[in-house]
Backbone as a ProteinNet text record, in pm:
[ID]
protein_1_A
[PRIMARY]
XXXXXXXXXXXXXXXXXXXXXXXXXXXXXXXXXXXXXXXXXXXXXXXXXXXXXXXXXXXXXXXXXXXXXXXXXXXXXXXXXXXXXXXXXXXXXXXXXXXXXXXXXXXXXXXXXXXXXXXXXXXXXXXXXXXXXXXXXXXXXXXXXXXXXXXXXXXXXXXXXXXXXXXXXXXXXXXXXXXXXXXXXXXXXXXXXXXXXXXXXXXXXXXX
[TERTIARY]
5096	5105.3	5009.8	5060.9	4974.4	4889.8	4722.4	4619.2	4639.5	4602.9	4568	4456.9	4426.8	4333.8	4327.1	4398.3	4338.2	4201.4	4085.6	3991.4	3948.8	3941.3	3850.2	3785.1	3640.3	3575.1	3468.3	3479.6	3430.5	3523.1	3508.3	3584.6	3551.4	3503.6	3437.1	3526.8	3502.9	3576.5	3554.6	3573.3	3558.5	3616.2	3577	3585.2	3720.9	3711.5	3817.5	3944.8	4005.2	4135.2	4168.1	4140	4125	4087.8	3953.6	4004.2	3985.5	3940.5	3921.3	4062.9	4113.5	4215.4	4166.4	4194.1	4142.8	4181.4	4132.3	4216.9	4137.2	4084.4	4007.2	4025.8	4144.6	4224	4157.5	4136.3	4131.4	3946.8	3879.9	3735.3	3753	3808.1	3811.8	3859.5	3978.8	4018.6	3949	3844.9	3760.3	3664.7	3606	3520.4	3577.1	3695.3	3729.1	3721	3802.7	3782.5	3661.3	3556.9	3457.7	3364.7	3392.8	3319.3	3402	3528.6	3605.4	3712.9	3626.6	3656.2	3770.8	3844.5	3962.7	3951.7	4095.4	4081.9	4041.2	4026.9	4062.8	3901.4	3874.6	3715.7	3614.7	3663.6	3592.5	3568.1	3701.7	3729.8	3661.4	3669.6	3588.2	3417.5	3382.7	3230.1	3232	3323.1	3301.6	3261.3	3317.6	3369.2	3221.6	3174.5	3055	2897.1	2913.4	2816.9	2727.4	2602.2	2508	2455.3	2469.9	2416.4	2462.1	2587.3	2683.1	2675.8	2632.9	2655.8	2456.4	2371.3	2269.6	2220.2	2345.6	2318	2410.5	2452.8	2565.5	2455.5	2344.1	2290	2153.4	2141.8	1974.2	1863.6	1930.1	1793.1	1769.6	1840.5	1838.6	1860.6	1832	1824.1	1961	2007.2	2070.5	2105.1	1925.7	1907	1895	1868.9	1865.4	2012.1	2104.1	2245.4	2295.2	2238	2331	2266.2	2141.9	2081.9	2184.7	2213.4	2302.8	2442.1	2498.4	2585.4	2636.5	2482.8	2500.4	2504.7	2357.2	2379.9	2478.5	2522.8	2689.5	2789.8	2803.8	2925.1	2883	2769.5	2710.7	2778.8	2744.4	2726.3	2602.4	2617.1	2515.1	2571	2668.7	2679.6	2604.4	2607.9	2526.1	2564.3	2480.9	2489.5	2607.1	2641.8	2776.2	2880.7	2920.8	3006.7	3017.8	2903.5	2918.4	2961.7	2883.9	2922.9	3035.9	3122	3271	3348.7	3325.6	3396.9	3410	3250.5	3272.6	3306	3292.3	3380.5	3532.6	3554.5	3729.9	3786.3	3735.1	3834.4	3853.7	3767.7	3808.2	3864.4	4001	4049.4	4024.9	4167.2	4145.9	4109.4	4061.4	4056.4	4128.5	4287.5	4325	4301.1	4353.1	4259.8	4318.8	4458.3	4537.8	4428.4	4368.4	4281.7	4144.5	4109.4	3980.4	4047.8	4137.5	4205.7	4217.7	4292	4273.8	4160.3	4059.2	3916.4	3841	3889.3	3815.6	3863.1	4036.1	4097.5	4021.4	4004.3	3980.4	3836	3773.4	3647.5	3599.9	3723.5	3708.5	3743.4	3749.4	3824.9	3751.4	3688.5	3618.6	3477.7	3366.6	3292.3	3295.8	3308	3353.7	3215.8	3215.7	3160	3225.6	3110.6	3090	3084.6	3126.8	3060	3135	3052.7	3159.7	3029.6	3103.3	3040.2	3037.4	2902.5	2900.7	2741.1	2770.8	2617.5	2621	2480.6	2442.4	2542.1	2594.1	2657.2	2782.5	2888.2	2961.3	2980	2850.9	2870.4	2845.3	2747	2751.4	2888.2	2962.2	3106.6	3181.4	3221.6	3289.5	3224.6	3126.3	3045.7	3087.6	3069.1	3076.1	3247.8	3280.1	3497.4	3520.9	3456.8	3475.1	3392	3324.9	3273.1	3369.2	3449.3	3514.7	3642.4	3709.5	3800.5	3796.5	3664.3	3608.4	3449.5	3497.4	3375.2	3244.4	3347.9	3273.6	3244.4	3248.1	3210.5	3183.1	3053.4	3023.2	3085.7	3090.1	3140.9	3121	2958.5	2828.1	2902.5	2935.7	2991.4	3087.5	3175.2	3310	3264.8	3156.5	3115	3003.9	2954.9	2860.8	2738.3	2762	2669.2	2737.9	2703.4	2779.4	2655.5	2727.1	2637.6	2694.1	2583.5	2660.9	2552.5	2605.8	2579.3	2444	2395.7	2326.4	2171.3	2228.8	2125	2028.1	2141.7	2174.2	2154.5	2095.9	2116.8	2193.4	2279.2	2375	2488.7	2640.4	2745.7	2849	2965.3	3078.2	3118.2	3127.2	3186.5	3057.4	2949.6	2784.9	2800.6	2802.6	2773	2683.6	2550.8	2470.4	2497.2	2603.2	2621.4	2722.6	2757.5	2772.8	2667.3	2564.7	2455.3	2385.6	2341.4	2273.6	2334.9	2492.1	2538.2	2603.9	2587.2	2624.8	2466	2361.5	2232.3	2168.7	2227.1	2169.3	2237.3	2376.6	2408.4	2478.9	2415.1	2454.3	2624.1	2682.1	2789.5	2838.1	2949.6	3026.4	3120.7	3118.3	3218.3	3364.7	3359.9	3518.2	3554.1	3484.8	3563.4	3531.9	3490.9	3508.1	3603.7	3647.5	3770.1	3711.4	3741.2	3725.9	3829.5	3839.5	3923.6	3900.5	3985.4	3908.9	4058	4060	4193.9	4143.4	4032.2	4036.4	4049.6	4091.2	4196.4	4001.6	3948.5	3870	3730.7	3702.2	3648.5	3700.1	3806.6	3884	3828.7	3851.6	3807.9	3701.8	3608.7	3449.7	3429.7	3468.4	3491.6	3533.4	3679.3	3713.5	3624	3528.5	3478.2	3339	3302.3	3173.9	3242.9	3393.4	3380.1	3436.5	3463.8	3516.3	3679.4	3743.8	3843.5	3889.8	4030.6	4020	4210.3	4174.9	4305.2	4323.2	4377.5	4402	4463.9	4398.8	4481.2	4549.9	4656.9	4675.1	4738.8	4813.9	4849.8	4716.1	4649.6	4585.2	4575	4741.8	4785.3	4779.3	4802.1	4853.1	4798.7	4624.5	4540.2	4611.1	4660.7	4615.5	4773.8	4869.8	4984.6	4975	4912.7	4870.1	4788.7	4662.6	4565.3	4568.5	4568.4	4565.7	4471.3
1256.4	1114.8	1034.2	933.6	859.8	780.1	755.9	725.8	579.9	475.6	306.8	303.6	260.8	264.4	114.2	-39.6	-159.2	-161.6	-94.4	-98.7	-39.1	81.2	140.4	144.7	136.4	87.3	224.5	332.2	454.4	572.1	662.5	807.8	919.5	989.2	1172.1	1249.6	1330.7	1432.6	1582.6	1665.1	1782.8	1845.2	1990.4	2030.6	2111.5	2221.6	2341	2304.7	2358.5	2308	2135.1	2074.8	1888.3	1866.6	1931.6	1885.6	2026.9	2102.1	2224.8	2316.1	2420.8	2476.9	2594.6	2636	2771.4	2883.6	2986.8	3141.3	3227.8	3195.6	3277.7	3388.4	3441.5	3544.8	3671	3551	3633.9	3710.7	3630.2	3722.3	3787.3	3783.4	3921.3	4010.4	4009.6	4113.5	4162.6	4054.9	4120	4271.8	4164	4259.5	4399.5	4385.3	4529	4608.9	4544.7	4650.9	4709	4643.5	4670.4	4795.1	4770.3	4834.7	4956.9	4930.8	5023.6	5028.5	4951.4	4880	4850.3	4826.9	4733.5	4617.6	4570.3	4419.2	4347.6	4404.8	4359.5	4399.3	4479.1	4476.9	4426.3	4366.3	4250.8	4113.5	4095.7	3977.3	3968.7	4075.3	4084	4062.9	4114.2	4108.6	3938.2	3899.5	3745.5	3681.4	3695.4	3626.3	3614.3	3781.6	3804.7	3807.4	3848.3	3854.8	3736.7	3667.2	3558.4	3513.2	3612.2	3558.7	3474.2	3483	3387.5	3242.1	3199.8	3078.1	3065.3	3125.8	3159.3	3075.9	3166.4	3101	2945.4	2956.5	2782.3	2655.2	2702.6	2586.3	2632.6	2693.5	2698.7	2759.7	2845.8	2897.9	3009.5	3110.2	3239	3171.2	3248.5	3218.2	3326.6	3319	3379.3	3473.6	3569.2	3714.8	3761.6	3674.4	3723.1	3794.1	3649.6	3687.1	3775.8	3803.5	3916.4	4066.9	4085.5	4125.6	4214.8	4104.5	4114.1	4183.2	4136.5	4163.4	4331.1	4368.6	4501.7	4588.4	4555.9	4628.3	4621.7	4531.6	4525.7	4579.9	4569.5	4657.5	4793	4812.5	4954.4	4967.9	4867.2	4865	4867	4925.1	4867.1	4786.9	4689.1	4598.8	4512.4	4487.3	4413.7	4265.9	4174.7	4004.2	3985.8	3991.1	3914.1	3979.8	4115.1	4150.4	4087.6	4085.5	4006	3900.8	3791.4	3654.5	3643.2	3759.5	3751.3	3723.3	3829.3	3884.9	3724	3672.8	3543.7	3464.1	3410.7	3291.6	3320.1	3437.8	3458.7	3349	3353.4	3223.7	3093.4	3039.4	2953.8	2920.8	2790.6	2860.2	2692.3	2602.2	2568.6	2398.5	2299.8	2153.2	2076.3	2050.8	2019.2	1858.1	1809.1	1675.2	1573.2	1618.3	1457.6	1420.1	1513.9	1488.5	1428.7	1443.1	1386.6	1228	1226.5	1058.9	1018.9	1087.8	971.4	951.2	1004.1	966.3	855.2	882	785.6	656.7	637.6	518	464.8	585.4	528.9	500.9	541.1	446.3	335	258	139.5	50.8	118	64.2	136.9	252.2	286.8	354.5	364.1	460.7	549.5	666.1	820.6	945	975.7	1064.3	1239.7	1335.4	1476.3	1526.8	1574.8	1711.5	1857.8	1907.9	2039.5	2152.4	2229.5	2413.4	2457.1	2459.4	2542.2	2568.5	2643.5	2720.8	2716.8	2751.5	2757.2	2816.7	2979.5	3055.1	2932.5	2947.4	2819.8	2678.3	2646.9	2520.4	2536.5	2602.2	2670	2679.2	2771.9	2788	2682.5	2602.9	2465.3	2284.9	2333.9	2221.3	2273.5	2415.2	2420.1	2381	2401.9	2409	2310.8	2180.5	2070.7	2026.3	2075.8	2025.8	2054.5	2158.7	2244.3	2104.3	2063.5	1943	1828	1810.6	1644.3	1662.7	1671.9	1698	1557.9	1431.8	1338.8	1303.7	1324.2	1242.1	1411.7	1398.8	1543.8	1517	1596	1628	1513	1494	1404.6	1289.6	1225.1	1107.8	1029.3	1137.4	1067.3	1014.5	1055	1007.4	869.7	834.2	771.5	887.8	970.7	1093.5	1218.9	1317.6	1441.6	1533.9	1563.4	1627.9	1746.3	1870	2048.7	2104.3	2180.5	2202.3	2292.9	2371.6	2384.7	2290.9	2221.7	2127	2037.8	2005.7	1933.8	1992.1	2130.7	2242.8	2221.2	2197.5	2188.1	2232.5	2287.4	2306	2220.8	2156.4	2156.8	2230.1	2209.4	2106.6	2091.7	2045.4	2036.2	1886.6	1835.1	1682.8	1660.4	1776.5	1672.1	1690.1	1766.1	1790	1633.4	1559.7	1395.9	1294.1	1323.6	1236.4	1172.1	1297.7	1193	1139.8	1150.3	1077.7	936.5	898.4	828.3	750.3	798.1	721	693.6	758.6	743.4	614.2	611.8	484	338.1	382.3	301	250.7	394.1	338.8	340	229.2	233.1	365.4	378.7	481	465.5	367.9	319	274.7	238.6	193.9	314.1	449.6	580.7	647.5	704.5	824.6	934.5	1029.1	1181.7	1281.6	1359.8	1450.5	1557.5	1654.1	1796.7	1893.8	2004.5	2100.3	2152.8	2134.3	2252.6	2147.5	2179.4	2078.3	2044.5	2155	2196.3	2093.4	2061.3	1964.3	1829.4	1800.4	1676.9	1652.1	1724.8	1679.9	1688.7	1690.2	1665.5	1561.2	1519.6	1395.9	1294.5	1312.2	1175.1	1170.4	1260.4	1254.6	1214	1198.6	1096	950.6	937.5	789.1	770.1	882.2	861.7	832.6	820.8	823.6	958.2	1012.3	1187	1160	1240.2	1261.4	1433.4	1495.4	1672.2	1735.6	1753.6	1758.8	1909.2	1937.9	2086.6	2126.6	2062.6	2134.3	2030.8	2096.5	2037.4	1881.9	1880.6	1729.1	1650.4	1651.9	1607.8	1447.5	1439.6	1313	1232.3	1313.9	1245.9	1173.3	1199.3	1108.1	1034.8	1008.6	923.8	824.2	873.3	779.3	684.1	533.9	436.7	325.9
593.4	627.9	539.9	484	396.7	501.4	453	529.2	494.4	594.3	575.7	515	408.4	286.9	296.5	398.8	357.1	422.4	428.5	485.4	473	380.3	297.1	197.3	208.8	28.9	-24.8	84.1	62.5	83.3	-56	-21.6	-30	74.2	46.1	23.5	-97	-155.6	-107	-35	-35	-195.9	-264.9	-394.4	-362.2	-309.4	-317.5	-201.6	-291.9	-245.4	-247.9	-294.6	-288.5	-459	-505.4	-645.9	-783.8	-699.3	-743.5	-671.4	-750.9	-704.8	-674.8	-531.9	-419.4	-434.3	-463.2	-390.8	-337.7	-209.7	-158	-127.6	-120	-106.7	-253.7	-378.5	-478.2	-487.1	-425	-404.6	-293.2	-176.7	-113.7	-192.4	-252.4	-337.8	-451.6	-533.2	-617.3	-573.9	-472.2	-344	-349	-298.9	-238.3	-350	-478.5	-572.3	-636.9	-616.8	-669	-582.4	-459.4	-284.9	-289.5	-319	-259	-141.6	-60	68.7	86.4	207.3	253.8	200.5	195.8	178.1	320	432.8	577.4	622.3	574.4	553.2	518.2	367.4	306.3	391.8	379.8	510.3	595.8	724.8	812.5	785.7	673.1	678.9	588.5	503.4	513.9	617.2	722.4	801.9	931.7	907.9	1024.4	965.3	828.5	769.6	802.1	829.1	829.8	727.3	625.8	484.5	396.7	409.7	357.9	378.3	505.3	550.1	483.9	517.2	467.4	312.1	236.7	112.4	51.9	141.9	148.3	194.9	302.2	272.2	287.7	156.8	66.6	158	235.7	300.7	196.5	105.4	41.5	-76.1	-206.3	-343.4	-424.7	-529.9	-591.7	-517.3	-614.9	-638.7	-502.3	-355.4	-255.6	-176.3	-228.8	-202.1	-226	-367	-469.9	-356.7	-368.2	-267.9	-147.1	-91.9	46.3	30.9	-70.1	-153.3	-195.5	-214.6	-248	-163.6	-45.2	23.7	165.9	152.8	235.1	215.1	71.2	23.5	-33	-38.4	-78	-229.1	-292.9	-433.3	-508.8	-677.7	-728.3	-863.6	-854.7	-957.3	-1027.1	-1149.2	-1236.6	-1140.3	-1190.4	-1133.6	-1169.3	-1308	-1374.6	-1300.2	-1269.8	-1164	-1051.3	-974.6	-856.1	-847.4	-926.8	-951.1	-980.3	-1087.8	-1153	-1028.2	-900.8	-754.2	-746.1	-728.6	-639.6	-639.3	-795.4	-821.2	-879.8	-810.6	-841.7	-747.7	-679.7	-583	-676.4	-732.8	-803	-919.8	-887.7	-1038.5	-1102.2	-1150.4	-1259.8	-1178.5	-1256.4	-1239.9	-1348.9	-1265.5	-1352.2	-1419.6	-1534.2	-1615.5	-1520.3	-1478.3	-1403.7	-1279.5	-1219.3	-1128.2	-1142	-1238.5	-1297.9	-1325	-1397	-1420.7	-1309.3	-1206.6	-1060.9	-1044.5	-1017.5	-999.1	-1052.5	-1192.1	-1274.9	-1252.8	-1192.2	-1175.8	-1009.6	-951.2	-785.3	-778.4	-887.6	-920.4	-904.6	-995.3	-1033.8	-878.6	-770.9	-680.7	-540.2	-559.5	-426	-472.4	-392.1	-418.9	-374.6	-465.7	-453.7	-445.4	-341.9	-279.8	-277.8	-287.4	-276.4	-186.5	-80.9	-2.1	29	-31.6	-70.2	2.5	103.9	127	-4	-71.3	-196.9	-229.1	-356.5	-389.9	-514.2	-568.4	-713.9	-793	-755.6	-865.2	-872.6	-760.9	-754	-837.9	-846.4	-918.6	-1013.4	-1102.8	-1220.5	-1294.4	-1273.1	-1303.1	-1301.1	-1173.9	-1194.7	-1277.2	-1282.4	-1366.5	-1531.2	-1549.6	-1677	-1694	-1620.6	-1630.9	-1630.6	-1581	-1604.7	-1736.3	-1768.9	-1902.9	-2030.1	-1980.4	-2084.9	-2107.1	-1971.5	-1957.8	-2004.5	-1945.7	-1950.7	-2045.8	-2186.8	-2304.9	-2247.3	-2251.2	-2263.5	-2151.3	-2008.6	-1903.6	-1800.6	-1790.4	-1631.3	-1548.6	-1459.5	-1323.5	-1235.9	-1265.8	-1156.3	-1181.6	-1311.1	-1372.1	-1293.7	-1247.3	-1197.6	-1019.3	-982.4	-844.7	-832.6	-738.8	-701.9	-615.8	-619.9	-579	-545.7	-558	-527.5	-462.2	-264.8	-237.9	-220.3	-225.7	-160.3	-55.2	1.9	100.4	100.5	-2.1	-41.2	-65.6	-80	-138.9	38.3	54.5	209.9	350.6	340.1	458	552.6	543.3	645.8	577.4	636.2	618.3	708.4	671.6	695.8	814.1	994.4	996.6	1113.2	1080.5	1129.8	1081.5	1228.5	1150	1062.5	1061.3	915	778.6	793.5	653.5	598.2	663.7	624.8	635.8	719.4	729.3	598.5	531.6	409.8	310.2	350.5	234.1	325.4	440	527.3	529	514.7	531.4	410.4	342.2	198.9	119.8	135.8	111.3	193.6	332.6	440.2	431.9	427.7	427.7	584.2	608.4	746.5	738.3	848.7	905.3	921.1	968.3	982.6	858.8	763.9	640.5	477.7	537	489	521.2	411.7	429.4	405	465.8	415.2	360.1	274.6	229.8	254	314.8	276	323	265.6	306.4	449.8	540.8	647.7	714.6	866.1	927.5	1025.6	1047.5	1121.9	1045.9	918.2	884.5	887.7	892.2	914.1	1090.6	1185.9	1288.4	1302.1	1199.3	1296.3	1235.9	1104.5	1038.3	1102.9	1205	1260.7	1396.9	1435.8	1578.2	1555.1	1369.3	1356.5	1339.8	1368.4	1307	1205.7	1110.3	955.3	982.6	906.9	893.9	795.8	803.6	744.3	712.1	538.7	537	508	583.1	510.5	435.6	335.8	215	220.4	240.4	270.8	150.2	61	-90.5	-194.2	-345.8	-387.8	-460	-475.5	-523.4	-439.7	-258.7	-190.7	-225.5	-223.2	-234.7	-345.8	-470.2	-594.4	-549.5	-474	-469	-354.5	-323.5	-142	-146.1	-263.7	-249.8	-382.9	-347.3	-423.5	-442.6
[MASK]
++++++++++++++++++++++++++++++++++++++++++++++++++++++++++++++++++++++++++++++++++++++++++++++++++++++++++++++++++++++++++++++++++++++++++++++++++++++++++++++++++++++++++++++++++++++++++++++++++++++++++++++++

């Protein structure tokens, strides 16, 4: 459903799946091959593991993760293996998406908040550099926050707070984006307004 945008002059971007393209499917499967493990195994310890959410908002460092990493899956992989596993989920950003941005610029202030981490952004900062030679990632926003940075995660109300206090924006005249339906509702239950992006184009043909 296309969102009423005459009353919006702010827009939060979630990254994966919205402007980054997802396959989370594809680091469990790195995982397994590397462990040995089930694919249904991997999963599962995604899913229960504490470290994970741990290193999403900056309580653990890298080498701590990697750490966890090993001895979870009872590996001993080099970093670049691991990191390879992890950022298999992410794949490409494509340029048409960066052009909407740059157009919805000129017309909203565009906001970050993405569940993510160092190795993470590493990889998609450089992939967008690889796209967009002349303009960063940071460029195309008015701030870009991660969850990391912010200790909080998605769908924890504070993980919108400092970008809601930081630039006193209204609530009712913010949109939010994000593919999990489950962040969309904690979004509309601060007040925001939420569109769910469930395929990755969906925004770039909706929003004007």
């Amino acid at each position: 459903m296309t969102p009423d945008l005459s009353n919006i002059d702010s827009i939060i971007f979630d990254l994966g799946g919205v402007i980054i393209n997802l396959d989370e499917a594809a680091t469990i499967k790195a995982f397994a091959e590397i462990s040995g493990r089930t694919e249904n195994e991997v999963l599962e310890l995604s899913k229960t593991a504490e470290f994970f959410k741990l290193y999403e908002t900056g309580h653990i460092d890298d080498p701590t993760f990697r750490a966890h990493l090993r001895e979870s899956l009872n590996v001993f992989s080099e970093d670049n293996v691991l990191d390879g596993a992890w950022n298999a989920m992410l794949g490409q950003i494509p340029l048409h998406r960066l052009e909407k941005l740059e157009l919805l610029s000129q017309k909203y202030k565009l906001f970050v908040m993405s569940n993510t981490n160092d190795i993470h952004a590493r990889f998609f900062l450089r992939l967008v550099d690889l796209i967009s030679p002349n303009k960063s990632f940071h460029e195309y926003f008015t701030q870009v926050y991660f969850s990391q940075e912010v200790g909080e995660r998605k769908p924890n109300f504070g993980a919108w707070q400092p970008i809601l206090n930081d630039h006193q924006l209204d609530t009712s005249r913010t949109l939010f984006i994000d593919d999990k339906l489950e962040n969309i509702q904690a979004a509309l239950a601060m007040g925001l307004n939420g569109f769910h992006n469930i395929t990755p184009d969906d925004w770039v043909n909706v929003i004007e």
